[in-house]
Short mmCIF file of C-alpha atoms and ligand atoms in Angstrom, two decimals:
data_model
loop_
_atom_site.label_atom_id
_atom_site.label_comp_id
_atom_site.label_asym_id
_atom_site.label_seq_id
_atom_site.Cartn_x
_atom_site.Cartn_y
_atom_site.Cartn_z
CA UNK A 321 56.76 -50.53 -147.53
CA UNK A 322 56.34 -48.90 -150.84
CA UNK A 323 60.18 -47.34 -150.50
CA UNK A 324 61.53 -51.11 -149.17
CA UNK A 325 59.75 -52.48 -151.99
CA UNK A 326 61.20 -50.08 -154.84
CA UNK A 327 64.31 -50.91 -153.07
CA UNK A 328 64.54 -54.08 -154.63
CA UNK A 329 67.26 -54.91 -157.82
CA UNK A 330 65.85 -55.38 -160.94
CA UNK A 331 66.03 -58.54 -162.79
CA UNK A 332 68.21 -57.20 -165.83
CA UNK A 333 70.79 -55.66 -163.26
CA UNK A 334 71.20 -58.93 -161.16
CA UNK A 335 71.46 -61.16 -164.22
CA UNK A 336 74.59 -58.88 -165.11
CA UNK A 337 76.48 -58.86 -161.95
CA UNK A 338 79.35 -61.26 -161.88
CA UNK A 339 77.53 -64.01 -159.90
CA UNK A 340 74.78 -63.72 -162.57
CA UNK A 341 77.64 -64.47 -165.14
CA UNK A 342 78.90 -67.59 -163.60
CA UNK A 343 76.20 -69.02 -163.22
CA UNK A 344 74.79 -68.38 -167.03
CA UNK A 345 77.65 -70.19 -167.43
CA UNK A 346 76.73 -73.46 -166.00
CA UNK A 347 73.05 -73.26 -166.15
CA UNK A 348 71.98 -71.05 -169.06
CA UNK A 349 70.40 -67.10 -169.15
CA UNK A 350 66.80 -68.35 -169.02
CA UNK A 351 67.06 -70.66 -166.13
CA UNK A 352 69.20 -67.76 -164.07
CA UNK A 353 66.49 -65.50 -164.73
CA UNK A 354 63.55 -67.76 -163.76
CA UNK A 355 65.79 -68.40 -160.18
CA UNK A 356 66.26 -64.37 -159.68
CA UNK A 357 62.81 -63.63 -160.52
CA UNK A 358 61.36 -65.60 -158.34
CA UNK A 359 63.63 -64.97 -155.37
CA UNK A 360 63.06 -61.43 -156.07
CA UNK A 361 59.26 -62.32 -155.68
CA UNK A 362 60.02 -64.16 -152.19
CA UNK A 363 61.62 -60.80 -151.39
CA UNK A 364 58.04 -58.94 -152.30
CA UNK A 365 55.79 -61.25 -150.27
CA UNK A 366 57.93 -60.93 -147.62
CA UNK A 367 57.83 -57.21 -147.53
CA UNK A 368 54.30 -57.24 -147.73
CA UNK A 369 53.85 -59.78 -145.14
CA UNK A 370 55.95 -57.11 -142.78
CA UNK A 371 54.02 -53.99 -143.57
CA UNK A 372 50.82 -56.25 -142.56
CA UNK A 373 52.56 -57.39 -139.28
CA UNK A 374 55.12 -55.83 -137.90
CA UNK A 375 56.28 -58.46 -135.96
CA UNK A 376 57.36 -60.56 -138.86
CA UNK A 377 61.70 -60.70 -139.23
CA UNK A 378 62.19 -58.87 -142.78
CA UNK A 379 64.96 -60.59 -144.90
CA UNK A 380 65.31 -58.97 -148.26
CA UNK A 381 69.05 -60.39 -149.35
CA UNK A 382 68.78 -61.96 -152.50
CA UNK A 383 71.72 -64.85 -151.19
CA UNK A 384 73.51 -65.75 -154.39
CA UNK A 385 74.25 -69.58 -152.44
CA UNK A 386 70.55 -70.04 -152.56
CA UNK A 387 69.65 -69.06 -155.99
CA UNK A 388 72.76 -71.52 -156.59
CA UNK A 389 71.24 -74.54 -154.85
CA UNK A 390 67.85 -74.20 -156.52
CA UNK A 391 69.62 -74.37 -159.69
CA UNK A 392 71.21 -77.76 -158.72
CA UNK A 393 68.49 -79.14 -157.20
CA UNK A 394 65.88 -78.19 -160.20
CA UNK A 395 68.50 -79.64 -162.75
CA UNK A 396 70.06 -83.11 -160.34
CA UNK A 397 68.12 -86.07 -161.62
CA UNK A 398 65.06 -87.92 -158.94
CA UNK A 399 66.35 -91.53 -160.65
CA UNK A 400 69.65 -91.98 -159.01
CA UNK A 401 71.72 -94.99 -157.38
CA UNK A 402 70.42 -96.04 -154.25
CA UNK A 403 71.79 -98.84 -151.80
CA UNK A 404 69.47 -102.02 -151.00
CA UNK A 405 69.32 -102.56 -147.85
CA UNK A 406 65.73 -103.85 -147.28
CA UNK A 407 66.32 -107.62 -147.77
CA UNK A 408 63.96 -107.42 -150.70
CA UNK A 409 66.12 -108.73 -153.23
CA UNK A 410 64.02 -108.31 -156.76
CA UNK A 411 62.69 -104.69 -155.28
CA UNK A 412 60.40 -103.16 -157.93
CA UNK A 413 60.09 -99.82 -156.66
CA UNK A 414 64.07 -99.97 -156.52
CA UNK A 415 64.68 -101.29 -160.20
CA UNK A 416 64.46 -104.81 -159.67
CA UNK A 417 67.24 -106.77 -160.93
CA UNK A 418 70.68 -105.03 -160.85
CA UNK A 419 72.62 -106.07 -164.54
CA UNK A 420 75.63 -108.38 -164.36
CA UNK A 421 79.07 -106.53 -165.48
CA UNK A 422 78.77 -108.03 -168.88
CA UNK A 423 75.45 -106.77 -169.18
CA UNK A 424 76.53 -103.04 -168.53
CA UNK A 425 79.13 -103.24 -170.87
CA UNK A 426 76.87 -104.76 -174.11
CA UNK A 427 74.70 -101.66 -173.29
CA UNK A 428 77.81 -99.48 -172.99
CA UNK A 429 79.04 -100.79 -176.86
CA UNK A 430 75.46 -100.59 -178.34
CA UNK A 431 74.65 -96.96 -176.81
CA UNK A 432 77.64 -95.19 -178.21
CA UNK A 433 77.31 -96.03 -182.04
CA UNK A 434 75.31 -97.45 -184.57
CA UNK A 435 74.46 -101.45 -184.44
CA UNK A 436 73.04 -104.22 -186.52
CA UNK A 437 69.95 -103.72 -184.75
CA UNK A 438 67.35 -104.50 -187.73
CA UNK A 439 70.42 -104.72 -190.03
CA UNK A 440 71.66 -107.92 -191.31
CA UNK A 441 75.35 -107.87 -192.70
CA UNK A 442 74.87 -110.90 -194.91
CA UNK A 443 72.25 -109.40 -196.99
CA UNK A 444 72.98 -105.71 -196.44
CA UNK A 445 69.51 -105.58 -196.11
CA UNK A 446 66.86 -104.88 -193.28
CA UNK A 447 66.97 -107.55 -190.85
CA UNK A 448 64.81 -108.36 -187.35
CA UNK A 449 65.36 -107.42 -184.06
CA UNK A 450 64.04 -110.81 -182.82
CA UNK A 451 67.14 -112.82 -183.83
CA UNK A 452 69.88 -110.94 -181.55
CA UNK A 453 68.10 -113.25 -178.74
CA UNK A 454 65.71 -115.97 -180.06
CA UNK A 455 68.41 -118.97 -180.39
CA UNK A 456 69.49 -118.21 -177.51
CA UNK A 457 66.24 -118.10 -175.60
CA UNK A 458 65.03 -121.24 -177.43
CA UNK A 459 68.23 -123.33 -176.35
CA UNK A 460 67.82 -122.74 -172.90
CA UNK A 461 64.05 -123.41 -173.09
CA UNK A 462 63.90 -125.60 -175.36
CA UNK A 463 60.95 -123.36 -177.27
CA UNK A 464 60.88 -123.54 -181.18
CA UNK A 465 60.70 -119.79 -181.43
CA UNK A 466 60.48 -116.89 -179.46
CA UNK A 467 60.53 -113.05 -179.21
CA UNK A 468 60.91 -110.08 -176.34
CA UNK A 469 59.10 -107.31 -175.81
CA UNK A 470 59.44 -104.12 -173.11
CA UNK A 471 57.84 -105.95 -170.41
CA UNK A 472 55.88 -109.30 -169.46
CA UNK A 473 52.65 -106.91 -168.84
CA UNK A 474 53.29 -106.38 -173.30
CA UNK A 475 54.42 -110.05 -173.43
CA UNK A 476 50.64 -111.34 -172.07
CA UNK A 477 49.20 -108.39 -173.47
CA UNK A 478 50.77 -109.25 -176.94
CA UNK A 479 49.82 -113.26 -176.67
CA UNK A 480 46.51 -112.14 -175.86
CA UNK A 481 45.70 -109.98 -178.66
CA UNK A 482 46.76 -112.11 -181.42
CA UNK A 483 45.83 -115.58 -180.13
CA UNK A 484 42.43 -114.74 -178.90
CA UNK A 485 41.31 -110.91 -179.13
CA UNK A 486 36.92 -111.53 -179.99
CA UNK A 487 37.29 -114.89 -178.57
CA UNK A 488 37.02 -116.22 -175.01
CA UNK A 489 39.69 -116.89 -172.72
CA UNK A 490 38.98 -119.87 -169.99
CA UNK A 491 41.15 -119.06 -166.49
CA UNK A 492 40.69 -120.36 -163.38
CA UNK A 493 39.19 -118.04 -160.39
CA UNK A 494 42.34 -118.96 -158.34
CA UNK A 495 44.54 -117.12 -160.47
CA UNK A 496 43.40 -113.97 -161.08
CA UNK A 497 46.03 -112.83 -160.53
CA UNK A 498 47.19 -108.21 -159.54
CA UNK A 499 50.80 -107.95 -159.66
CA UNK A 500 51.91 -104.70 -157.98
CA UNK A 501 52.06 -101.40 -160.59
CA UNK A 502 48.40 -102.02 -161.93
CA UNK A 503 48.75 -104.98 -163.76
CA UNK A 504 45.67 -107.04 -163.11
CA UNK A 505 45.01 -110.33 -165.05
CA UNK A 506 40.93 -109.19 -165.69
CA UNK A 507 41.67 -106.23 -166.73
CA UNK A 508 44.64 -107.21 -169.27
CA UNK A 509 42.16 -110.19 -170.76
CA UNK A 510 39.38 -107.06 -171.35
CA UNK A 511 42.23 -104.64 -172.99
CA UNK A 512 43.18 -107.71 -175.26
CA UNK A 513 39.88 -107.86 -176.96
CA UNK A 514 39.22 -111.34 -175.56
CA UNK A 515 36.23 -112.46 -173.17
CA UNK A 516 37.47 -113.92 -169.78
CA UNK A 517 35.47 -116.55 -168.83
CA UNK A 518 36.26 -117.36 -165.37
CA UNK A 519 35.58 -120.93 -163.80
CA UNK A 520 36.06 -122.75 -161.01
CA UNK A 521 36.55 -121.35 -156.92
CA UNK A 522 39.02 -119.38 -155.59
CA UNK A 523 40.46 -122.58 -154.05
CA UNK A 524 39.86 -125.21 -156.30
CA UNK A 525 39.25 -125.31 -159.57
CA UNK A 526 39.25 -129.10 -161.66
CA UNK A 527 40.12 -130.22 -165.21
CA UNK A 528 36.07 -130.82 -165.93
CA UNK A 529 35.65 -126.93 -165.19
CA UNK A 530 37.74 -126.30 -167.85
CA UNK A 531 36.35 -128.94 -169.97
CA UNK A 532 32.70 -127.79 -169.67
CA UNK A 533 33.72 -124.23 -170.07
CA UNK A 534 34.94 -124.72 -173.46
CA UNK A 535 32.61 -123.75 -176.24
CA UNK A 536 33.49 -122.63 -180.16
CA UNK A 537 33.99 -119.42 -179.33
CA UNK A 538 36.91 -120.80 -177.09
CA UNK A 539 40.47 -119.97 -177.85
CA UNK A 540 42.85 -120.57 -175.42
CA UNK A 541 42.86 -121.34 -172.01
CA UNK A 542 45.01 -119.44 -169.32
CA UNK A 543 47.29 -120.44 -166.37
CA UNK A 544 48.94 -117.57 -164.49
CA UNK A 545 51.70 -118.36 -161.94
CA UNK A 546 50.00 -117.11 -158.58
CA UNK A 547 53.67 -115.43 -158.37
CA UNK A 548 52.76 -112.83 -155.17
CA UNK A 549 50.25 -114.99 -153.06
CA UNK A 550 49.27 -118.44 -152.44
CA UNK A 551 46.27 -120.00 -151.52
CA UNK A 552 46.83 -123.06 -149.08
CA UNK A 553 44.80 -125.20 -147.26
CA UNK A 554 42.28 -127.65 -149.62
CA UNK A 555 43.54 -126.40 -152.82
CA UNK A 556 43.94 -127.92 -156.72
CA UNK A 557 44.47 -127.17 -160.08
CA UNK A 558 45.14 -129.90 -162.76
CA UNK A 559 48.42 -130.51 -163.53
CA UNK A 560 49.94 -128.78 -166.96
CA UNK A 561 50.06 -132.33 -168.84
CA UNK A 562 46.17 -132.62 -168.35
CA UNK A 563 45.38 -129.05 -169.17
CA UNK A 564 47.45 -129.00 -171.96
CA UNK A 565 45.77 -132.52 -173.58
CA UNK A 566 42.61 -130.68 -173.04
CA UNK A 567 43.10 -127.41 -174.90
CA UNK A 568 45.22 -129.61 -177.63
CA UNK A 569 42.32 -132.18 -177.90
CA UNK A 570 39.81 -128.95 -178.31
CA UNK A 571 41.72 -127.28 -180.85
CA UNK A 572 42.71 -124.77 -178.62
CA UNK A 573 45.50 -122.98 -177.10
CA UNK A 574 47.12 -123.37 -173.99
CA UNK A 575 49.23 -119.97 -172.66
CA UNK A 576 51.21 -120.03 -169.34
CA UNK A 577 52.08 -116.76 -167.60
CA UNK A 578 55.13 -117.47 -165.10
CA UNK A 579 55.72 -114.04 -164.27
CA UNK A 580 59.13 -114.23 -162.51
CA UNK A 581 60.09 -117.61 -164.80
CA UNK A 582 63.65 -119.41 -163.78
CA UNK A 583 65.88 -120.61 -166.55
CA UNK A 584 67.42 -122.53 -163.94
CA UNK A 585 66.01 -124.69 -160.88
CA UNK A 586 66.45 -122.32 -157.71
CA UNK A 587 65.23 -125.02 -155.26
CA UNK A 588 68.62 -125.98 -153.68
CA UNK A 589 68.53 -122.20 -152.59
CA UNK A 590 65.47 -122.38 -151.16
CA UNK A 591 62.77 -121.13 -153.97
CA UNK A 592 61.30 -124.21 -154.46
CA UNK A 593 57.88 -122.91 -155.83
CA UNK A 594 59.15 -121.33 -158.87
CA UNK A 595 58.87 -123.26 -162.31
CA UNK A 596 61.70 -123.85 -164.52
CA UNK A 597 60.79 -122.12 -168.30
CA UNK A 598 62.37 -125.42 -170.05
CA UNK A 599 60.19 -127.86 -167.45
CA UNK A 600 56.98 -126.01 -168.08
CA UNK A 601 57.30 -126.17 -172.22
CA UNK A 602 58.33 -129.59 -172.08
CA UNK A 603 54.92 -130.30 -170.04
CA UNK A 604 53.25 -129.30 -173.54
CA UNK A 605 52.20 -125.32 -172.67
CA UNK A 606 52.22 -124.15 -175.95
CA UNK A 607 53.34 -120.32 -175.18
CA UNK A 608 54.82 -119.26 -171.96
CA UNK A 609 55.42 -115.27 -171.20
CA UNK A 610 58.36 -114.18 -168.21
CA UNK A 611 59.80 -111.06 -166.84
CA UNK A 612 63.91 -110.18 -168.31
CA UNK A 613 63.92 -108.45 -164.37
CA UNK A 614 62.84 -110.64 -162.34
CA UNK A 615 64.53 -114.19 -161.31
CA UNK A 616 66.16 -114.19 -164.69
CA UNK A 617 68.47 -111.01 -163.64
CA UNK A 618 68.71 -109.03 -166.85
CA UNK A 619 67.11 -105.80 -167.91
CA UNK A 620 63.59 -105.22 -168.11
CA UNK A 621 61.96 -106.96 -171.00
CA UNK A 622 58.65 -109.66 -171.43
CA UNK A 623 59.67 -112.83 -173.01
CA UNK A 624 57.50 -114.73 -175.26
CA UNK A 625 58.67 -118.32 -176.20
CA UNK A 626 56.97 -121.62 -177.59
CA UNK A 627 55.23 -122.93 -180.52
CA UNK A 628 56.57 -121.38 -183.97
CA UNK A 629 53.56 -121.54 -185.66
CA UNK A 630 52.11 -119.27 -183.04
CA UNK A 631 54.98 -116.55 -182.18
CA UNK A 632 55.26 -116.28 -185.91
CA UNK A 633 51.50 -114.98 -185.83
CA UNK A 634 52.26 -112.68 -182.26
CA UNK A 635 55.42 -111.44 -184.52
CA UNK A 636 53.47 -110.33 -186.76
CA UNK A 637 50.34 -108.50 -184.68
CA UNK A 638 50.70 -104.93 -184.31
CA UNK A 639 50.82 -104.69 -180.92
CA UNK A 640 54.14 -106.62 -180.58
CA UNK A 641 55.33 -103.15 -182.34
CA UNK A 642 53.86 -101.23 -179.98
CA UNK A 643 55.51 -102.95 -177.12
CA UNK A 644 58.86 -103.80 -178.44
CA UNK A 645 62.03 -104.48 -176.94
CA UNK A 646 64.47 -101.09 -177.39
CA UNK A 647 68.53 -101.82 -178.34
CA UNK A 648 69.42 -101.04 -174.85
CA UNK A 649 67.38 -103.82 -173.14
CA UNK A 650 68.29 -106.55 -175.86
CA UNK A 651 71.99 -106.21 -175.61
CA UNK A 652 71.63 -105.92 -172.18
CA UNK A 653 69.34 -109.38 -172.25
CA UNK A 654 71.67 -111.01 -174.21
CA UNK A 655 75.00 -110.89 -172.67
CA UNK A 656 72.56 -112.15 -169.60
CA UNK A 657 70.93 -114.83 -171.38
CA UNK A 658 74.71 -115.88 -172.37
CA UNK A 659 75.83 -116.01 -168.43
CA UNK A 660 73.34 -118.88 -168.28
CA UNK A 661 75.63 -121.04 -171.07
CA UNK A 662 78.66 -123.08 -170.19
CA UNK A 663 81.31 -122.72 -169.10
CA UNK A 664 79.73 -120.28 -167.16
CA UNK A 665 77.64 -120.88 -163.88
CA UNK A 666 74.93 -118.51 -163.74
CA UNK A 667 74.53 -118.51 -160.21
CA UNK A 668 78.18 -117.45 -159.34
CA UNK A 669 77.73 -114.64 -162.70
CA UNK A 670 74.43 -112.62 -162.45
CA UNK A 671 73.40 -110.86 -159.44
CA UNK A 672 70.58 -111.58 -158.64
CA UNK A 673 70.95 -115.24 -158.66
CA UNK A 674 74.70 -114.76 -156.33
CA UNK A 675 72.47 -112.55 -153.75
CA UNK A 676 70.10 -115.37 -153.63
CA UNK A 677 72.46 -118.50 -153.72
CA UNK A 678 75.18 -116.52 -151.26
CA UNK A 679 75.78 -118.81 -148.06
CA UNK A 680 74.72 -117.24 -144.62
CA UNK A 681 77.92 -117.34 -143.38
CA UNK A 682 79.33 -114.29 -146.15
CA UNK A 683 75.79 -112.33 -145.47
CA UNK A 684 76.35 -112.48 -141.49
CA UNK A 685 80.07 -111.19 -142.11
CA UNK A 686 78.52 -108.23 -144.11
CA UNK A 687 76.47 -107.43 -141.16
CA UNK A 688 79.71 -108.13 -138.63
CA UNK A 689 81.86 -105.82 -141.25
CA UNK A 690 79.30 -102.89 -140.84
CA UNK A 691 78.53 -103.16 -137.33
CA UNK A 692 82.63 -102.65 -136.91
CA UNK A 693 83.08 -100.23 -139.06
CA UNK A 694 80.09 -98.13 -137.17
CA UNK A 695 81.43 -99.37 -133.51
CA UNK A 696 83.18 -95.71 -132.50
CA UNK A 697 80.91 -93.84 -134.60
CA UNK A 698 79.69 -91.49 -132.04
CA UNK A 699 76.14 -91.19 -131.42
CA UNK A 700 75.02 -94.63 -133.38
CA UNK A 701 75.05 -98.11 -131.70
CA UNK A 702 74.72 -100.94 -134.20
CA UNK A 703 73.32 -104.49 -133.36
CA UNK A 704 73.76 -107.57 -135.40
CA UNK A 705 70.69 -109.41 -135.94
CA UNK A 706 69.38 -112.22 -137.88
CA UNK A 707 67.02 -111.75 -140.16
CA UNK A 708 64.89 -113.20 -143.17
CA UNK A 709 65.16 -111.98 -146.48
CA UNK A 710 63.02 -112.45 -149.88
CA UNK A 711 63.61 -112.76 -153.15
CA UNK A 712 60.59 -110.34 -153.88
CA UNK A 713 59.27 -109.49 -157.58
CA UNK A 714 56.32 -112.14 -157.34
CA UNK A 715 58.41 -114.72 -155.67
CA UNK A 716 56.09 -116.90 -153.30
CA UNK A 717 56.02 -114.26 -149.49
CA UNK A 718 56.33 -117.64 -147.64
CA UNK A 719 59.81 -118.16 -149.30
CA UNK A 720 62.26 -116.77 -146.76
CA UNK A 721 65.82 -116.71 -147.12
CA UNK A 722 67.84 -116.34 -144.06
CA UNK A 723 69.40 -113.50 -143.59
CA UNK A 724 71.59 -110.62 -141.26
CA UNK A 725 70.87 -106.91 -140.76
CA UNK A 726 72.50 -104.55 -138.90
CA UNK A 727 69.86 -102.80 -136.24
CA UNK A 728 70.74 -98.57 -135.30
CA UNK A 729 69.89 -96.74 -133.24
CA UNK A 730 70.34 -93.02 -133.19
CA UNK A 731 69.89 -91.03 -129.79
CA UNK A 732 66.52 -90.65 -128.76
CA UNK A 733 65.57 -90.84 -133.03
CA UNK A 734 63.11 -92.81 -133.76
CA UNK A 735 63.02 -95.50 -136.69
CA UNK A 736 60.98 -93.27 -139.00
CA UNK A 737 63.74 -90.59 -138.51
CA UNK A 738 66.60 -92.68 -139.22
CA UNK A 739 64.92 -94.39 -141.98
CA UNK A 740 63.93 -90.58 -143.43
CA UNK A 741 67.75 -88.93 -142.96
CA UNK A 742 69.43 -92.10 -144.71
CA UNK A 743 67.01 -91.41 -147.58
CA UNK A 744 68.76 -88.11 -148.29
CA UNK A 745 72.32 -89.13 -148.02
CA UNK A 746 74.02 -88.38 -151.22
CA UNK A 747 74.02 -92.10 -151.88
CA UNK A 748 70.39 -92.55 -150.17
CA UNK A 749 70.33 -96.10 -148.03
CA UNK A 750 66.76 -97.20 -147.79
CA UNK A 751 66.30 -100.22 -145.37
CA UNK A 752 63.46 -101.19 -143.26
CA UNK A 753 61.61 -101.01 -140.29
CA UNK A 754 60.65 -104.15 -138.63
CA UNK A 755 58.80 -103.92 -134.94
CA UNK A 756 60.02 -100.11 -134.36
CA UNK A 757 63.36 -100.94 -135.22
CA UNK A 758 65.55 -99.89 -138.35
CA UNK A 759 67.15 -102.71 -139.89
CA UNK A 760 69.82 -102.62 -142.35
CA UNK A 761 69.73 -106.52 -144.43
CA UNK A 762 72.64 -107.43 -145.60
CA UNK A 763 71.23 -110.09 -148.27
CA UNK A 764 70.93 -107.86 -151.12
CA UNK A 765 73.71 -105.42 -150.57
CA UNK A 766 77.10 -105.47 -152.32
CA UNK A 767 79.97 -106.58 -150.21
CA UNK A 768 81.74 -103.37 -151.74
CA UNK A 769 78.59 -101.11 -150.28
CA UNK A 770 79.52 -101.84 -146.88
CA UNK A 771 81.81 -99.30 -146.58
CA UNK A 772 79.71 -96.68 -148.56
CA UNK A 773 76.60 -97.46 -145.70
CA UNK A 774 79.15 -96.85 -142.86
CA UNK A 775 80.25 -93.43 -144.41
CA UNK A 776 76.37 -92.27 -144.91
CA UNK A 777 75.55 -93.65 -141.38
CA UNK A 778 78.22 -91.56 -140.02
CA UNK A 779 76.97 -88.40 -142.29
CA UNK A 780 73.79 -88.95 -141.33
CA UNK A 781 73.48 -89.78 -137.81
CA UNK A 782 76.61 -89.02 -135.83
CA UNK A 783 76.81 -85.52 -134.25
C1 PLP B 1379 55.60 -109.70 -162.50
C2 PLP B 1379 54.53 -110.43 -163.20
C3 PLP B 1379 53.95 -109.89 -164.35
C4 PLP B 1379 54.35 -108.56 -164.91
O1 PLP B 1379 55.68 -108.53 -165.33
P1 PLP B 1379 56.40 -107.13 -165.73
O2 PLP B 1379 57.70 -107.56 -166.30
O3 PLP B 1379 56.49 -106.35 -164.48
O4 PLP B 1379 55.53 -106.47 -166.73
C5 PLP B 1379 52.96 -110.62 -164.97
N1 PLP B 1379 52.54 -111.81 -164.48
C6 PLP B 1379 53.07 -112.35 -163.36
C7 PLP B 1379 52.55 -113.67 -162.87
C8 PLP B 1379 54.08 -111.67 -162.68
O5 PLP B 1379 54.63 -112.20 -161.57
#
């Protein structure tokens, strides 16, 4: 053992052998070494795992290919394109909202030089970052002022803190509200420094709850879009008009978190449940917050819109620093914001409002398109099936959109196998599993994917 193991090359003579060199080309002298070394220790263990037992193979080549692919694999990134083929439309574990090409290509021209980001060209002076986007956000609606932040977790979170932080917050017990990711309505109300003070039943919850809730340490009152759940049977909740009378009448505040927030009325497409931005200001809310990533289809980013007088005073509270909105997202969020102007329609222009509004008939010849293109592929048999599909990100679970899939099957695989090996294509296709079977929905993919899902089937699965 002692011979086998002084056998081994030493780290400085491996580094300068010519596959050594090529490599330090590509991946750098300190990385090359780190690989080597700890092959090399492989090498040692497995000597000494011999010497104790005899039995064990020995396999001392230090294989250049290996050292290679541990390179790549250390350096390859783990965020990388993937292919949608779950049905869930908004996915959050799968980046949500996919950006319009006009979106891409404001990021593209504000990533590779300098921009009037806090710059204003009138004045040569410092400007705000706010203005890029507030016109635009007020005109479609209808708010007197608004500004964005990273996320609507910071956009509540900011509204919070400087409306009400040592003050008490009134909010119904029907819409407390956990949003997947750890956001949890409670727990955002402690962090802001305000005292929740929850009222009414899970179910139902009336105006006079709120009204003999309020005291003078009141300072706004609460309504969160139940985005992710509903609660059906003998429900109620006053309407906005009557809430918002009460808080005004009270001197206090009256903040609406929509969550997914439409700029446009999705109800012809069937997502009835989900209130238009304009309709809910114009019901007197005073400040409404809504996800850029959700229904709206942009980047991620929280939007904060409403009263002047009070997102002049969340402007100005620290923590709208600490969650602001980076260059990126805002030139992304604007060239989506101005897909929802005319001419333009923005269901035909931003993704995720064409993967919702797209009629059955062009999803179903996705699903035909696929199943043909996988019909000699040798080893796979591929089923059309109709499906249902969801808009996902918060949008109400009963709201199912009709969709197609394509069912495989894969020799004696199972779905959990199929499911596993299309994750680890080189363009990964993650789809779902639906009563043992794996089901490829056609709703949210691209109609140019559909080629790109036949080649990785065929990688994947065919032998
Ligand atoms: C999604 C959602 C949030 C959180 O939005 P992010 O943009 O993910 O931070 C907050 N409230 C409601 C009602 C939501 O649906």
């Amino acid at each position: 053992m002692q011979d086998e193991l002084r056998r081994l090359p030493k780290v400085q003579t491996l580094l300068e052998s010519a596959p050594a060199v090529r490599l330090i080309d590509v991946y750098g002298r300190a990385d090359v070494a780190s690989a080597i070394r700890s092959k090399l220790d492989d090498a040692r263990t497995k000597i000494i795992a011999h010497a104790a037992d005899p039995e064990t193979p020995l396999s001392v080549n230090l294989l250049w290919d290996d050292i290679a692919k541990d390179l790549g694999a250390v350096r390859a990134t783990t965020l990388k394109p993937t292919i949608n083929a779950t049905g869930v439309i908004i996915h959050t574990n799968l980046g949500r909202a996919p950006l319009a090409p006009q979106a891409m290509e404001a990021v593209h021209a504000v990533a590779e030089t300098y921009s009037t980001l806090e710059y204003d060209l009138d004045t040569g002076k410092r400007g705000s970052r706010h203005r890029h986007v507030e016109d635009l956000i007020c005109q479609l609606t209808g708010a007197e002022a608004a500004l964005v932040v990273n996320n609507c977790a910071g956009a509540i979170l900011t509204c919070l803190c400087a409306l009400s932080a040592g003050q008490e917050v009134i909010a119904s017990r029907g819409e407390m509200v956990e949003i997947g990711g750890s956001f949890r309505m409670p727990d955002v109300i402690a962090q802001s420094g305000a005292t929740l003070k929850e009222i009414g039943t899970t179910n139902k919850t009336h105006l006079s709850d709120y009204a003999d809730a309020i005291s003078d340490k009141t300072a706004l009152l609460l309504k969160s879009h139940t985005s992710n759940y509903a609660i059906v049977g003998f429900t109620s909740s006053p309407a906005r008009e009557e809430l918002a009378t009460l808080a005004h009448d009270t001197g206090n505040v009256f903040v609406e978190d929509l969550g997914s927030g439409v700029l446009v009325d999705l109800a012809p497409y069937g997502l009835p449940n989900e209130p238009v931005v304009k309709d809910v200001l114009a019901a007197d809310v005073d400040v409404v917050t809504f996800s850029g990533d959700k229904l709206l289809g942009g980047p991620q980013a929280g939007i904060i819109a409403g009263r002047r007088d009070l997102i002049d005073l969340i402007k100005k509270h620290p923590m709208a620093r600490a969650v602001r909105v980076d260059k990126l997202s805002l030139a992304a969020l604007h060239a989506t914001l101005d897909l929802y102007r005319a001419p333009n329609n923005p269901v035909e222009r931003i993704p995720v409002l064409q993967k919702i509004a797209e009629p059955i008939e062009d999803v179903k010849e996705r699903a035909a398109r696929l199943c043909d293109l996988l019909a000699l592929t040798p080893n796979v048999e591929a089923d059309l099936m109709s499906t249902t599909a969801r808009a996902g990100g918060g949008s109400l679970p009963q709201q199912d959109l009709p969709s197609f899939a394509v069912a495989l099957k894969a020799g004696v695989r199972s779905a959990d196998a199929i499911a596993e090996t299309l994750r680890h294509t080189p363009m990964p296709v993650i789809g779902r599993i639906t009563k043992d079977r794996f089901l490829l929905d056609m709703r949210a993919v691209a109609p140019d994917e559909v080629e790109e899902i036949a080649a990785m089937v065929e990688l994947a699965l065919a032998t």
